[in-house]
GROMACS .gro file of C-alpha atoms in nm:
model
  334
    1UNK     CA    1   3.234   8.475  12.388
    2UNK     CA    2   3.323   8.763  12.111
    3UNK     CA    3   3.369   8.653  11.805
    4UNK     CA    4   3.650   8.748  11.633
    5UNK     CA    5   3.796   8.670  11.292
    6UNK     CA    6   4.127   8.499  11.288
    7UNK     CA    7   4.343   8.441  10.950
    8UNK     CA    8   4.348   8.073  10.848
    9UNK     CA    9   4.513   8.109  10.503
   10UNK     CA   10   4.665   8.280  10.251
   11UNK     CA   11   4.736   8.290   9.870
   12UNK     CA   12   4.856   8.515   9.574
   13UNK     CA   13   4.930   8.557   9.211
   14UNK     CA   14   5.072   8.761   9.001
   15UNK     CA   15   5.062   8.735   8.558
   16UNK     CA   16   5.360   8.546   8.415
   17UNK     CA   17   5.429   8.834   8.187
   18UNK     CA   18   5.716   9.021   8.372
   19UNK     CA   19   5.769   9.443   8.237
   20UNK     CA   20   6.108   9.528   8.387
   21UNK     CA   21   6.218   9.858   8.364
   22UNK     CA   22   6.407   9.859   8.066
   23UNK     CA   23   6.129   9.753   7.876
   24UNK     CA   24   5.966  10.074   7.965
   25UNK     CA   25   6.216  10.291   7.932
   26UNK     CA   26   6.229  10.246   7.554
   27UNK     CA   27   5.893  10.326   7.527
   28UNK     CA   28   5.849  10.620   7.770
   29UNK     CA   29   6.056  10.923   7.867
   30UNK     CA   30   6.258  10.741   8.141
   31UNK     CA   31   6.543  10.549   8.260
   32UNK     CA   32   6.544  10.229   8.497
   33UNK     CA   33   6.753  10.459   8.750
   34UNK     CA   34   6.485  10.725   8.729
   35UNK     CA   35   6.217  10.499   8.834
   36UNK     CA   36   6.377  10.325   9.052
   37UNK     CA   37   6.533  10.622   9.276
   38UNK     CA   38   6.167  10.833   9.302
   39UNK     CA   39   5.975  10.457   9.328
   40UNK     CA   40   6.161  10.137   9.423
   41UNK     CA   41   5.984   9.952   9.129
   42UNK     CA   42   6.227   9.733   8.952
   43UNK     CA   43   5.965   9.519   8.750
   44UNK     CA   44   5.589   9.471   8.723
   45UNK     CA   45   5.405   9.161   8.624
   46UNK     CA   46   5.124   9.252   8.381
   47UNK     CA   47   4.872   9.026   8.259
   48UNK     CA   48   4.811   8.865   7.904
   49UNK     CA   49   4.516   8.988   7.686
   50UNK     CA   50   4.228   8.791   7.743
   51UNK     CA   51   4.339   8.769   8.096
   52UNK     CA   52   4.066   8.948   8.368
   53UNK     CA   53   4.026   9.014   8.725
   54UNK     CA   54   3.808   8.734   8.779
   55UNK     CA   55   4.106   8.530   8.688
   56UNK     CA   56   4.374   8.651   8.857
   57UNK     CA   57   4.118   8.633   9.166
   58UNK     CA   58   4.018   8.257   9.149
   59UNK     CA   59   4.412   8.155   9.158
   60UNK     CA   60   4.454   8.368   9.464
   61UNK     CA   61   4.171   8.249   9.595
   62UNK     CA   62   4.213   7.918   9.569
   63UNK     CA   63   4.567   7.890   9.679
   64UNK     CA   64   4.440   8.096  10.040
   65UNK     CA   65   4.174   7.810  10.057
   66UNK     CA   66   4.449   7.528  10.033
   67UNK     CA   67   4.634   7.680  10.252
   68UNK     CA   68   4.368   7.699  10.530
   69UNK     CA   69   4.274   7.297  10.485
   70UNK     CA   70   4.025   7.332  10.214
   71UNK     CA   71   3.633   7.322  10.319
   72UNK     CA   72   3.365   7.581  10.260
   73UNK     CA   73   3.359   7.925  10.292
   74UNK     CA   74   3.033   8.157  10.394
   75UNK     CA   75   3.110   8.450  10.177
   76UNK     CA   76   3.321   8.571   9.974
   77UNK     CA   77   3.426   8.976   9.947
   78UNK     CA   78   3.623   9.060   9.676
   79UNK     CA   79   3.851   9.434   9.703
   80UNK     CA   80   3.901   9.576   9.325
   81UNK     CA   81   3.863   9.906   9.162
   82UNK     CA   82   3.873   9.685   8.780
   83UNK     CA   83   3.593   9.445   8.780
   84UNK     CA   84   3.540   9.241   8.511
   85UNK     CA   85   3.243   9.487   8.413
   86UNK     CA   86   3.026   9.768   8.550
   87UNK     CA   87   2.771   9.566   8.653
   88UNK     CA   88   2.745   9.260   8.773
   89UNK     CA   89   2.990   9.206   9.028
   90UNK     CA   90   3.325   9.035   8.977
   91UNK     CA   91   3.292   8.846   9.281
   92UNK     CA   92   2.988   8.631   9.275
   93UNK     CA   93   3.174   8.485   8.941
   94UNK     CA   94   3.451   8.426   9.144
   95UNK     CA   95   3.275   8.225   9.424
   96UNK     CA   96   3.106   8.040   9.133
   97UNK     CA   97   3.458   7.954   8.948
   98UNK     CA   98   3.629   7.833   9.291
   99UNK     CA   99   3.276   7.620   9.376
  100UNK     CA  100   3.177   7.766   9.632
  101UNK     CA  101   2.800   7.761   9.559
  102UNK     CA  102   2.520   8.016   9.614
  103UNK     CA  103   2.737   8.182   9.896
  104UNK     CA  104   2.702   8.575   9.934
  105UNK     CA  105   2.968   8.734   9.774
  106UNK     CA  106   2.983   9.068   9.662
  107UNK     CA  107   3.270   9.390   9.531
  108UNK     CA  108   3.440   9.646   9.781
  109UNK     CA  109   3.588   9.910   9.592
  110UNK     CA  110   3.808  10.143   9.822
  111UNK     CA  111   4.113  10.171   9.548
  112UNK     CA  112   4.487  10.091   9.676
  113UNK     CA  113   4.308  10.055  10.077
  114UNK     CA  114   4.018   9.813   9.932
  115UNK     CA  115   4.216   9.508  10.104
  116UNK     CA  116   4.230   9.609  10.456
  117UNK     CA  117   3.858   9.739  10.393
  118UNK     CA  118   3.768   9.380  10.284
  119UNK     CA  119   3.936   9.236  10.603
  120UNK     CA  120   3.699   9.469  10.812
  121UNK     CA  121   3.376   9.373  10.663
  122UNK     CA  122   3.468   9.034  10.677
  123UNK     CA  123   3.510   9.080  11.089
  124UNK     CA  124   3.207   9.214  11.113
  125UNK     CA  125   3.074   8.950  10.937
  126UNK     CA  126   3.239   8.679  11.159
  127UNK     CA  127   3.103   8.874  11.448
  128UNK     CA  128   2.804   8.927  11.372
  129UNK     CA  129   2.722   8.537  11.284
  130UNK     CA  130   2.670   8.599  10.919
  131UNK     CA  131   2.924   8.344  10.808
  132UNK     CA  132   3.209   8.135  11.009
  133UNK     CA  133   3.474   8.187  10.714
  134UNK     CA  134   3.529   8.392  10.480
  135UNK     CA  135   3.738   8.471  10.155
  136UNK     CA  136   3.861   8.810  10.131
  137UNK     CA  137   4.050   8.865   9.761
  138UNK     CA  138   4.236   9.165   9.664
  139UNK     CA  139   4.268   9.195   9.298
  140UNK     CA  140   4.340   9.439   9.050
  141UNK     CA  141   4.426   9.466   8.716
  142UNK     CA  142   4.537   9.805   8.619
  143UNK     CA  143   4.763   9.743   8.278
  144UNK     CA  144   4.500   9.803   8.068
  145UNK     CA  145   4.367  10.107   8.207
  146UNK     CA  146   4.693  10.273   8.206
  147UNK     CA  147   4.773  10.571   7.952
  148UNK     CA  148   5.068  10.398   7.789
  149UNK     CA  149   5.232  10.740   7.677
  150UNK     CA  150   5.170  10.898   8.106
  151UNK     CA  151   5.478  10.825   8.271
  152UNK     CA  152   5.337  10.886   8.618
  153UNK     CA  153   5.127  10.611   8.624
  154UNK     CA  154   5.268  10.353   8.354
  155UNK     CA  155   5.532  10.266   8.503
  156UNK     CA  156   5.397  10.238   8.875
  157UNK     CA  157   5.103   9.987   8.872
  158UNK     CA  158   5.122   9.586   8.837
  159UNK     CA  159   4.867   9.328   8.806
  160UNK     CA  160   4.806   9.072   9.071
  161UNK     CA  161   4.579   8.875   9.376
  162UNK     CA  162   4.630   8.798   9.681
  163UNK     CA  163   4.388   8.610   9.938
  164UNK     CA  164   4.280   8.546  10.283
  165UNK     CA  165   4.083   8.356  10.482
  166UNK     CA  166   3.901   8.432  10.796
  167UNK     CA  167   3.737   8.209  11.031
  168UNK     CA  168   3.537   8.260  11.371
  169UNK     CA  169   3.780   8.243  11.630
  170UNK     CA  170   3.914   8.361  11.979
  171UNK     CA  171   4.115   8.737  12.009
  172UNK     CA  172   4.400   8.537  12.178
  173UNK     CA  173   4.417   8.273  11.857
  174UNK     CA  174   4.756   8.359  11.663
  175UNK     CA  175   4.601   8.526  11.369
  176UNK     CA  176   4.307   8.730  11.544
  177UNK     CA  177   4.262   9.071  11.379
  178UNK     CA  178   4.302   9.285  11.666
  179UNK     CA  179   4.177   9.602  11.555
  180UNK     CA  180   4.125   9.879  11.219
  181UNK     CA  181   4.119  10.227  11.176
  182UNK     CA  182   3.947  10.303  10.854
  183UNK     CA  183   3.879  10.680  10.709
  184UNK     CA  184   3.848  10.893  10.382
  185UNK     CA  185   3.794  11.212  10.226
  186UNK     CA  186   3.574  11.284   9.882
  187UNK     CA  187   3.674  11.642   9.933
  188UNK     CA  188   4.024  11.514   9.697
  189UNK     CA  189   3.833  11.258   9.500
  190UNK     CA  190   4.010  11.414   9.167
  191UNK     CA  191   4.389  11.300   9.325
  192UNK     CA  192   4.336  11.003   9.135
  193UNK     CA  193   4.078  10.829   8.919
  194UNK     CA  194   3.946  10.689   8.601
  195UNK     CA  195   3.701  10.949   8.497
  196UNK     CA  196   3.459  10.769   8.238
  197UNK     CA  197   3.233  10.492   8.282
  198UNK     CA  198   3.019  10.590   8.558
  199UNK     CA  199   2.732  10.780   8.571
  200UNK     CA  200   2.889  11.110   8.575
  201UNK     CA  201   3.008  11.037   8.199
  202UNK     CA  202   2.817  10.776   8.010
  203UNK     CA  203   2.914  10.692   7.689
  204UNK     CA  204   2.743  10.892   7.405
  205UNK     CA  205   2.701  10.801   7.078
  206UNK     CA  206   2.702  11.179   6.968
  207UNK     CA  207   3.045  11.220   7.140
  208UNK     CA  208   3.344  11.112   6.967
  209UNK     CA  209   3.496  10.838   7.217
  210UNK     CA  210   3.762  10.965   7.442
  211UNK     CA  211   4.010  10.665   7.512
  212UNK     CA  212   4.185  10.902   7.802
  213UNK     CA  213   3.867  10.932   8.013
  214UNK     CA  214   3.929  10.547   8.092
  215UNK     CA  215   4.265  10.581   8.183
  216UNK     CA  216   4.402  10.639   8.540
  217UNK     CA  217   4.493  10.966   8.600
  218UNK     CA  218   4.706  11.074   8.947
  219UNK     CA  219   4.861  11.346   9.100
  220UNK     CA  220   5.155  11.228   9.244
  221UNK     CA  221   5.290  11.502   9.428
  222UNK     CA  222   4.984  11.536   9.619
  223UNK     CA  223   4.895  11.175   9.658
  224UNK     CA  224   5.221  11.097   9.804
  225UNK     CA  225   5.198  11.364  10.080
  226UNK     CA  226   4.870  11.277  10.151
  227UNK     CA  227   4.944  10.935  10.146
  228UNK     CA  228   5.251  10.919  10.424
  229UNK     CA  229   5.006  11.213  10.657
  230UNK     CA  230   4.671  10.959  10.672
  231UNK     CA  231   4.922  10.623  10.698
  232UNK     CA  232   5.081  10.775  10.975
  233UNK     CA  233   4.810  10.894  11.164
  234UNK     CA  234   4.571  10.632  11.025
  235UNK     CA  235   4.838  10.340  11.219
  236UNK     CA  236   4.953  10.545  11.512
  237UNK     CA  237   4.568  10.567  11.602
  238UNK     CA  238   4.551  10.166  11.556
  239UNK     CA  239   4.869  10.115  11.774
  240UNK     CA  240   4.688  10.313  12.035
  241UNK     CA  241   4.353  10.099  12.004
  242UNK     CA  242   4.505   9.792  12.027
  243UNK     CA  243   4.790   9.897  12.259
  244UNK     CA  244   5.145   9.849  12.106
  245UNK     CA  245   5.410  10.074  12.119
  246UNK     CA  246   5.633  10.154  11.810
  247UNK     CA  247   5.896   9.838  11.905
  248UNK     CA  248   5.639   9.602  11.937
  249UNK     CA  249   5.531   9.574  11.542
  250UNK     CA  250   5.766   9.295  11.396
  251UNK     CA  251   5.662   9.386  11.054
  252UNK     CA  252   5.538   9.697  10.877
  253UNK     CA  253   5.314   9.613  10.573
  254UNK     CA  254   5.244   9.888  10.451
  255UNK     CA  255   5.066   9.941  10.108
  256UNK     CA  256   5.291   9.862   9.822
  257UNK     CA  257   5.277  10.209   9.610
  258UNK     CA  258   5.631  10.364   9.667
  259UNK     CA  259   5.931  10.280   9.900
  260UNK     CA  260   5.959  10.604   9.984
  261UNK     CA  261   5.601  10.629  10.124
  262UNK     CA  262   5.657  10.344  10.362
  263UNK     CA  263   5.966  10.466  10.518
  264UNK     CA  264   5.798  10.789  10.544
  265UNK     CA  265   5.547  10.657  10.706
  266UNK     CA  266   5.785  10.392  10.971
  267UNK     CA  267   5.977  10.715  11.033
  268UNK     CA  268   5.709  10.886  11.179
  269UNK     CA  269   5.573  10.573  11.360
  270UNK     CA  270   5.940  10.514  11.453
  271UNK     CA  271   5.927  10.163  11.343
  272UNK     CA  272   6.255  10.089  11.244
  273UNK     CA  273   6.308  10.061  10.847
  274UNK     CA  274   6.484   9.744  10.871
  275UNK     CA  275   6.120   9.587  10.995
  276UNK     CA  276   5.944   9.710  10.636
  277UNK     CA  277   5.830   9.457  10.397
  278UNK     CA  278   5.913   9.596  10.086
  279UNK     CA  279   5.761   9.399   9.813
  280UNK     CA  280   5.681   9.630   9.509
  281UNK     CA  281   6.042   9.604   9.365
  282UNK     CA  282   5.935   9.275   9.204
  283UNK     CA  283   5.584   9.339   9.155
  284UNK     CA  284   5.522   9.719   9.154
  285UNK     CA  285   5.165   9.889   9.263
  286UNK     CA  286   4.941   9.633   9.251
  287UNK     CA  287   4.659   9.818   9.407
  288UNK     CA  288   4.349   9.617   9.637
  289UNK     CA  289   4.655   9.312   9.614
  290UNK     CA  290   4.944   9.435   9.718
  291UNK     CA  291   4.922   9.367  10.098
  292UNK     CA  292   4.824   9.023  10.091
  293UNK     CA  293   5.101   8.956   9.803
  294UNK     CA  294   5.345   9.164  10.028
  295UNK     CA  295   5.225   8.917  10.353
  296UNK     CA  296   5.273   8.575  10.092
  297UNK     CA  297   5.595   8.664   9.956
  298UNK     CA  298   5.756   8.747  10.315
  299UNK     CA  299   5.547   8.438  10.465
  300UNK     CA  300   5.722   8.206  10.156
  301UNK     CA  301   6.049   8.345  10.233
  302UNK     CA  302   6.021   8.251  10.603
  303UNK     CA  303   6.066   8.639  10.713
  304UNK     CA  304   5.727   8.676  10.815
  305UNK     CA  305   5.739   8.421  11.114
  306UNK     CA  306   5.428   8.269  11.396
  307UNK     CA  307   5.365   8.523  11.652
  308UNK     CA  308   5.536   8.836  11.502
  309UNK     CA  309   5.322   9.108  11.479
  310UNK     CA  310   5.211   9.277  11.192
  311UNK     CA  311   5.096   9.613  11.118
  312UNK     CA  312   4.904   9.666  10.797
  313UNK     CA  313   4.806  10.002  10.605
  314UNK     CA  314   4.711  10.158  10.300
  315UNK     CA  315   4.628  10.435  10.100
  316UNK     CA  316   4.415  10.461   9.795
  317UNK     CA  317   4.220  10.696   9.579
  318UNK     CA  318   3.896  10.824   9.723
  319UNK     CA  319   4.075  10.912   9.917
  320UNK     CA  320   4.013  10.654  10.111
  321UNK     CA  321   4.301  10.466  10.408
  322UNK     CA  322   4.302  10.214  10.672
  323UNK     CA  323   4.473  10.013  10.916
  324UNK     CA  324   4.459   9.654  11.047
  325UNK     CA  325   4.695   9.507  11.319
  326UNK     CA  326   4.708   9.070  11.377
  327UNK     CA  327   4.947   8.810  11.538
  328UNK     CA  328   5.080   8.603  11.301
  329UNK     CA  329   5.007   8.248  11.301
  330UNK     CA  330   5.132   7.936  11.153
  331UNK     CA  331   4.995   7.932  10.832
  332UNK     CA  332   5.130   7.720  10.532
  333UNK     CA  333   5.204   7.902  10.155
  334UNK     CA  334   5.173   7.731   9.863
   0.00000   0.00000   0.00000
């Protein structure tokens, strides 16, 4: 029999801090009609100082484990592009915090896409015998890399985690992952990024520090169009693979970066925009998280039903995209 990894539980979190737009608006160049016409972004939840990733992680993580009946896990992968630090990883201290022992865990970093990445590589995992569950956590923390004065960016990203757990299963289980589509393209690496702390520009102590080179910095023009072209193509491949048609997807859950992006992208899948989970009005751009936090919230509200199906895609810097597709199951949300 093929193994293949079936969802088991889920989990999110996002700071208590709420930013609506107001807030922002008498800081930055902007009004809350402005951002809300070109975004859909009503309010972002940004986290405390003294708050990390780690943190916002080990809540999401542990609600998705309660919510799939407790027990063990056999890895954990954690999706983030704002580790706790450099080096080591963020997620071995996050299998640590939740107890999970000397399990293999390790960091994905594929930007705004890194949570559908972390769902592949934790099928492959399944399949292969490597582990029999796994937690998969997307988690980002972006306030504090954010160029407080840039309103293309400040006013966009959130803070949150949200969780998932996989376990060996059957393809005709309610919750198998049925299939991905994964791509990118380091030819427009320079769409967005944070440009310092790598390798390519160390810190020097003969160059006066440059608090910009840590910031975010995105074209948004050209990251939206590129954006609604590789969702679009990225899912209509997956529908092929895994043979739905457009009126077959109960739910569109799309990456949470703009509304407009996501009914771009149902349009040309002609998926019907009244099937879109739309999510980032309450918690904006929250990056690696904002699919499983999407999936929680309309799961909570009892939208997001057993035996729907559910598209999944995203776009990130990179560029990097991909595309998951799964039968709901019954799955409780604390």
């Amino acid at each position: 029999m093929t193994r293949t990894a079936v969802l088991r539980g889920i989990g999110a979190m996002v700071p208590p801090r709420a930013v609506d737009n107001d807030e922002l608006s008498a800081l930055l160049d902007t009004s809350d009609e402005w951002i809300r016409t070109r975004t859909g972004i009503r309010r972002r939840h940004w986290a405390d100082p003294g708050m990390a990733t780690s943190d916002l992680a080990m809540v999401a993580g542990e609600r998705a484990l309660k919510s799939a009946g407790g027990g063990p896990v056999g890895m954990v992968i954690l999706a983030t592009s704002t580790p706790n630090q450099p080096m080591p990883a963020t997620a071995p201290q996050v299998a640590a915090g939740l107890g999970l022992g000397t399990v293999p865990a390790y960091d994905v970093t594929a930007a705004c896409a890194g949570f559908v990445y972390g769902l592949s590589v934790a099928a492959g995992a399944i399949a292969a015998r490597l582990a029999d569950r796994v937690l998969v956590i997307g988690a980002d923390l972006w306030s504090t890399r954010l160029n407080p004065d840039d309103r293309a960016t400040a006013v966009i990203f959130g803070d949150g985690a949200g969780a998932a757990v996989l376990e060996a299963g059957r393809e005709s289980d309610p919750g198998a992952l049925l299939g991905f589509d994964l791509g990118s393209d380091g030819l427009h690496r320079e769409l967005a990024r944070v440009p310092g702390g790598g390798s390519l520009q160390l810190a020097d102590p003969d160059t006066p520090f440059q608090q910009s080179d840590h910031y975010l910095t995105m074209r948004g023009k050209e990251i939206f169009t590129h954006a609604v072209g590789r969702m679009s193509e990225s899912s209509g491949r997956l529908l092929k693979q895994v043979g739905w048609e457009a009126r077959d997807v109960d739910w569109f859950a799309g990456h949470q970066a703009n509304a407009r992006i996501l009914h771009a992208v149902a349009d040309a899948l002609d998926v019907d925009r009244s099937r879109v989970l739309i999510h980032l009005d309450r918690v904006g751009n929250t990056s690696a998280a904002s699919i499983p936090l999407a999936l929680t919230d309309a799961a909570g509200q009892g939208s997001l039903r057993p035996g729907q199906n559910v598209l999944m895609t995203a776009f990130g810097g990179g560029l990097s995209w991909g595309s998951a597709a799964l039968n709901w199951p019954d799955v409780d949300v604390l």
